[in-house]
mmCIF file of C-alpha atoms in Angstrom:
data_model
loop_
_atom_site.group_PDB
_atom_site.id
_atom_site.type_symbol
_atom_site.label_atom_id
_atom_site.label_comp_id
_atom_site.label_asym_id
_atom_site.label_seq_id
_atom_site.Cartn_x
_atom_site.Cartn_y
_atom_site.Cartn_z
ATOM 1 C CA MET V 447 139.784 127.319 -3.253
ATOM 2 C CA MET V 448 142.171 126.390 -6.051
ATOM 3 C CA ALA V 449 144.007 123.948 -3.780
ATOM 4 C CA LEU V 450 140.683 122.360 -2.799
ATOM 5 C CA VAL V 451 139.844 121.762 -6.466
ATOM 6 C CA GLU V 452 143.287 120.669 -7.604
ATOM 7 C CA GLN V 453 143.885 118.304 -4.685
ATOM 8 C CA ALA V 454 140.367 116.890 -4.384
ATOM 9 C CA ARG V 455 140.549 113.255 -3.282
ATOM 10 C CA GLY V 456 137.417 111.596 -1.988
ATOM 11 C CA TYR V 457 135.263 114.618 -2.727
ATOM 12 C CA GLU V 458 134.158 116.573 -5.784
ATOM 13 C CA VAL V 459 133.786 120.332 -6.016
ATOM 14 C CA VAL V 460 130.371 120.690 -7.661
ATOM 15 C CA VAL V 461 130.020 124.492 -7.555
ATOM 16 C CA VAL V 462 132.185 127.455 -6.612
ATOM 17 C CA ALA V 463 130.208 130.269 -5.026
ATOM 18 C CA SER V 464 131.256 133.719 -3.895
ATOM 19 C CA ASP V 465 129.763 136.811 -2.320
ATOM 20 C CA ASN V 466 132.145 138.781 -4.555
ATOM 21 C CA PRO V 467 131.134 138.611 -8.238
ATOM 22 C CA GLU V 468 134.635 139.864 -9.166
ATOM 23 C CA ALA V 469 136.499 137.116 -7.289
ATOM 24 C CA PRO V 470 139.281 135.733 -9.521
ATOM 25 C CA GLY V 471 138.489 132.190 -8.404
ATOM 26 C CA LEU V 472 135.161 132.289 -10.238
ATOM 27 C CA ALA V 473 136.810 132.698 -13.654
ATOM 28 C CA TRP V 474 139.421 130.110 -12.710
ATOM 29 C CA ALA V 475 136.713 127.581 -11.780
ATOM 30 C CA ALA V 476 134.591 128.347 -14.859
ATOM 31 C CA ALA V 477 137.625 127.806 -17.094
ATOM 32 C CA ARG V 478 137.857 124.299 -15.607
ATOM 33 C CA GLY V 479 134.201 123.537 -16.242
ATOM 34 C CA ILE V 480 133.072 123.957 -12.644
ATOM 35 C CA PRO V 481 129.748 125.760 -12.285
ATOM 36 C CA THR V 482 129.937 129.076 -10.462
ATOM 37 C CA PHE V 483 127.521 131.310 -8.620
ATOM 38 C CA ALA V 484 128.123 134.797 -7.256
ATOM 39 C CA LEU V 485 125.890 137.215 -5.434
ATOM 40 C CA SER V 486 126.805 140.205 -3.302
ATOM 41 C CA PRO V 487 124.714 141.071 -0.261
ATOM 42 C CA ARG V 488 124.796 144.730 -1.300
ATOM 43 C CA GLY V 489 121.291 145.960 -1.924
ATOM 44 C CA ILE V 490 119.590 142.705 -0.910
ATOM 45 C CA GLY V 491 121.002 141.970 2.537
ATOM 46 C CA LYS V 492 122.921 139.087 3.992
ATOM 47 C CA ARG V 493 119.892 136.883 4.686
ATOM 48 C CA ALA V 494 118.606 137.121 1.090
ATOM 49 C CA MET V 495 122.095 136.395 -0.213
ATOM 50 C CA GLU V 496 122.417 133.331 2.000
ATOM 51 C CA ASP V 497 118.976 132.094 0.937
ATOM 52 C CA ALA V 498 120.088 132.378 -2.694
ATOM 53 C CA PHE V 499 123.234 130.407 -1.898
ATOM 54 C CA LEU V 500 121.182 127.699 -0.196
ATOM 55 C CA ALA V 501 118.957 127.452 -3.295
ATOM 56 C CA GLU V 502 122.049 127.001 -5.455
ATOM 57 C CA PHE V 503 123.371 124.347 -3.088
ATOM 58 C CA VAL V 504 120.103 122.414 -3.489
ATOM 59 C CA LYS V 505 120.375 122.772 -7.269
ATOM 60 C CA TYR V 506 123.846 121.191 -7.239
ATOM 61 C CA ASP V 507 123.100 118.714 -4.416
ATOM 62 C CA VAL V 508 125.840 120.207 -2.261
ATOM 63 C CA GLN V 509 126.535 117.926 0.675
ATOM 64 C CA ALA V 510 129.172 120.096 2.372
ATOM 65 C CA VAL V 511 130.480 123.633 2.118
ATOM 66 C CA ALA V 512 134.178 124.474 2.333
ATOM 67 C CA LEU V 513 134.669 128.163 3.001
ATOM 68 C CA ALA V 514 137.809 129.689 1.525
ATOM 69 C CA GLY V 515 138.503 133.353 2.009
ATOM 70 C CA TYR V 516 135.048 134.102 3.401
ATOM 71 C CA MET V 517 135.691 136.667 6.130
ATOM 72 C CA ARG V 518 132.170 137.198 7.474
ATOM 73 C CA LEU V 519 130.009 135.447 10.014
ATOM 74 C CA LEU V 520 127.200 133.328 8.638
ATOM 75 C CA THR V 521 123.730 133.854 10.051
ATOM 76 C CA PRO V 522 122.437 131.345 12.599
ATOM 77 C CA GLN V 523 119.685 130.438 10.107
ATOM 78 C CA PHE V 524 122.235 129.496 7.421
ATOM 79 C CA ILE V 525 124.323 127.528 9.895
ATOM 80 C CA GLU V 526 121.260 125.665 11.150
ATOM 81 C CA LYS V 527 120.343 124.568 7.611
ATOM 82 C CA MET V 528 123.884 123.313 6.974
ATOM 83 C CA ARG V 529 124.842 122.340 10.541
ATOM 84 C CA GLY V 530 127.782 119.987 10.651
ATOM 85 C CA ALA V 531 128.399 120.415 6.916
ATOM 86 C CA ILE V 532 130.374 123.680 6.795
ATOM 87 C CA ALA V 533 134.148 123.708 7.165
ATOM 88 C CA ASN V 534 136.528 126.644 7.220
ATOM 89 C CA ILE V 535 140.259 127.202 7.401
ATOM 90 C CA HIS V 536 141.604 129.667 9.940
ATOM 91 C CA PRO V 537 145.168 131.010 10.112
ATOM 92 C CA SER V 538 145.940 130.127 13.719
ATOM 93 C CA LEU V 539 146.165 127.124 15.971
ATOM 94 C CA LEU V 540 142.654 127.331 17.362
ATOM 95 C CA PRO V 541 141.538 128.040 19.990
ATOM 96 C CA LEU V 542 144.351 130.614 19.930
ATOM 97 C CA HIS V 543 143.848 133.860 18.028
ATOM 98 C CA LYS V 544 140.272 133.638 16.854
ATOM 99 C CA GLY V 545 139.187 136.354 14.444
ATOM 100 C CA LEU V 546 141.359 138.687 12.395
ATOM 101 C CA ASP V 547 145.051 139.719 12.390
ATOM 102 C CA THR V 548 146.190 136.341 13.660
ATOM 103 C CA HIS V 549 149.793 136.589 12.455
ATOM 104 C CA ALA V 550 150.427 139.961 14.106
ATOM 105 C CA ARG V 551 148.697 138.751 17.260
ATOM 106 C CA ALA V 552 150.839 135.585 17.377
ATOM 107 C CA LEU V 553 153.985 137.690 17.077
ATOM 108 C CA ALA V 554 152.790 140.198 19.705
ATOM 109 C CA ALA V 555 152.012 137.328 22.085
ATOM 110 C CA GLY V 556 155.510 135.911 21.688
ATOM 111 C CA ASP V 557 154.211 132.598 20.364
ATOM 112 C CA THR V 558 156.937 130.168 19.320
ATOM 113 C CA ARG V 559 154.585 128.225 17.072
ATOM 114 C CA HIS V 560 151.750 129.288 14.822
ATOM 115 C CA GLY V 561 149.800 127.607 12.055
ATOM 116 C CA CYS V 562 146.357 126.921 10.713
ATOM 117 C CA SER V 563 143.254 124.980 11.665
ATOM 118 C CA VAL V 564 140.417 123.442 9.697
ATOM 119 C CA HIS V 565 137.251 123.573 11.770
ATOM 120 C CA LEU V 566 133.521 123.109 11.552
ATOM 121 C CA VAL V 567 131.559 126.344 11.418
ATOM 122 C CA THR V 568 129.143 127.108 14.223
ATOM 123 C CA GLU V 569 127.520 130.274 15.485
ATOM 124 C CA GLU V 570 130.621 130.951 17.595
ATOM 125 C CA LEU V 571 133.421 132.773 15.781
ATOM 126 C CA ASP V 572 136.099 130.185 14.931
ATOM 127 C CA GLY V 573 134.633 127.993 17.647
ATOM 128 C CA GLY V 574 133.586 124.759 15.960
ATOM 129 C CA GLU V 575 135.254 121.381 16.298
ATOM 130 C CA VAL V 576 138.835 121.419 15.008
ATOM 131 C CA LEU V 577 139.252 118.762 12.314
ATOM 132 C CA GLY V 578 142.970 119.235 11.723
ATOM 133 C CA GLN V 579 145.911 121.556 12.248
ATOM 134 C CA ALA V 580 149.333 122.272 10.794
ATOM 135 C CA GLU V 581 152.085 124.075 12.689
ATOM 136 C CA VAL V 582 154.891 126.362 11.598
ATOM 137 C CA PRO V 583 157.643 127.742 13.820
ATOM 138 C CA VAL V 584 157.732 131.435 14.614
ATOM 139 C CA LEU V 585 161.262 132.481 13.698
ATOM 140 C CA PRO V 586 163.381 135.436 14.765
ATOM 141 C CA GLY V 587 162.819 138.303 12.346
ATOM 142 C CA ASP V 588 159.359 137.139 11.310
ATOM 143 C CA THR V 589 156.915 139.824 10.286
ATOM 144 C CA PRO V 590 153.180 139.251 9.934
ATOM 145 C CA ASP V 591 153.635 138.942 6.143
ATOM 146 C CA ILE V 592 156.513 136.457 6.369
ATOM 147 C CA LEU V 593 154.620 134.354 8.909
ATOM 148 C CA ALA V 594 151.439 134.557 6.816
ATOM 149 C CA ALA V 595 153.279 133.173 3.780
ATOM 150 C CA ARG V 596 154.551 130.163 5.757
ATOM 151 C CA VAL V 597 151.077 129.524 7.172
ATOM 152 C CA LEU V 598 149.422 129.863 3.748
ATOM 153 C CA ALA V 599 151.690 127.141 2.328
ATOM 154 C CA GLN V 600 150.475 124.847 5.118
ATOM 155 C CA GLU V 601 146.844 125.841 4.525
ATOM 156 C CA HIS V 602 147.123 124.669 0.904
ATOM 157 C CA ARG V 603 148.341 121.262 2.093
ATOM 158 C CA LEU V 604 146.122 120.856 5.141
ATOM 159 C CA TYR V 605 142.679 121.901 3.898
ATOM 160 C CA PRO V 606 142.289 119.437 0.981
ATOM 161 C CA ARG V 607 143.648 116.558 3.100
ATOM 162 C CA VAL V 608 141.357 117.286 6.038
ATOM 163 C CA LEU V 609 138.335 117.766 3.769
ATOM 164 C CA ALA V 610 138.961 114.370 2.195
ATOM 165 C CA GLU V 611 139.257 112.730 5.607
ATOM 166 C CA TRP V 612 136.166 114.500 6.954
ATOM 167 C CA LEU V 613 133.968 113.841 3.923
ATOM 168 C CA THR V 614 134.890 110.164 3.566
ATOM 169 C CA ARG V 615 134.465 109.027 7.190
#
């Protein structure tokens, strides 16, 4: 999220929202004058939480949503209301290694290359159109943590660039 704000070119981050009211990025954004909104689904349910997020997006005239660190599936109802306007970053070269534990799975598969993908969010897990990718080599001696660090550095470069391209076409 911080990279998306700091490297914004051709788009403006108008609100930072989280399903975790304790997320450090909220304080970081607020300190920079960016409005924030947080609401956990605990006690109200996922659908009510998503409806509250949609109301906030209307309030701030959000035209697109860039997920960052959101590790849950969105409901079909939420996706339908924002269809074609939700992007996410995933730590693999999609369509390879959808879902979790991508770095360990890439190593277990013997992949020689790994990376990250920015994609549109659909009802299918990590299945939307890929907007951009960045590769890193898988090196001898890599562990999931070492590989994750190399991929994360690419994520911080790729996501803001791809968002700018996507939002200004």
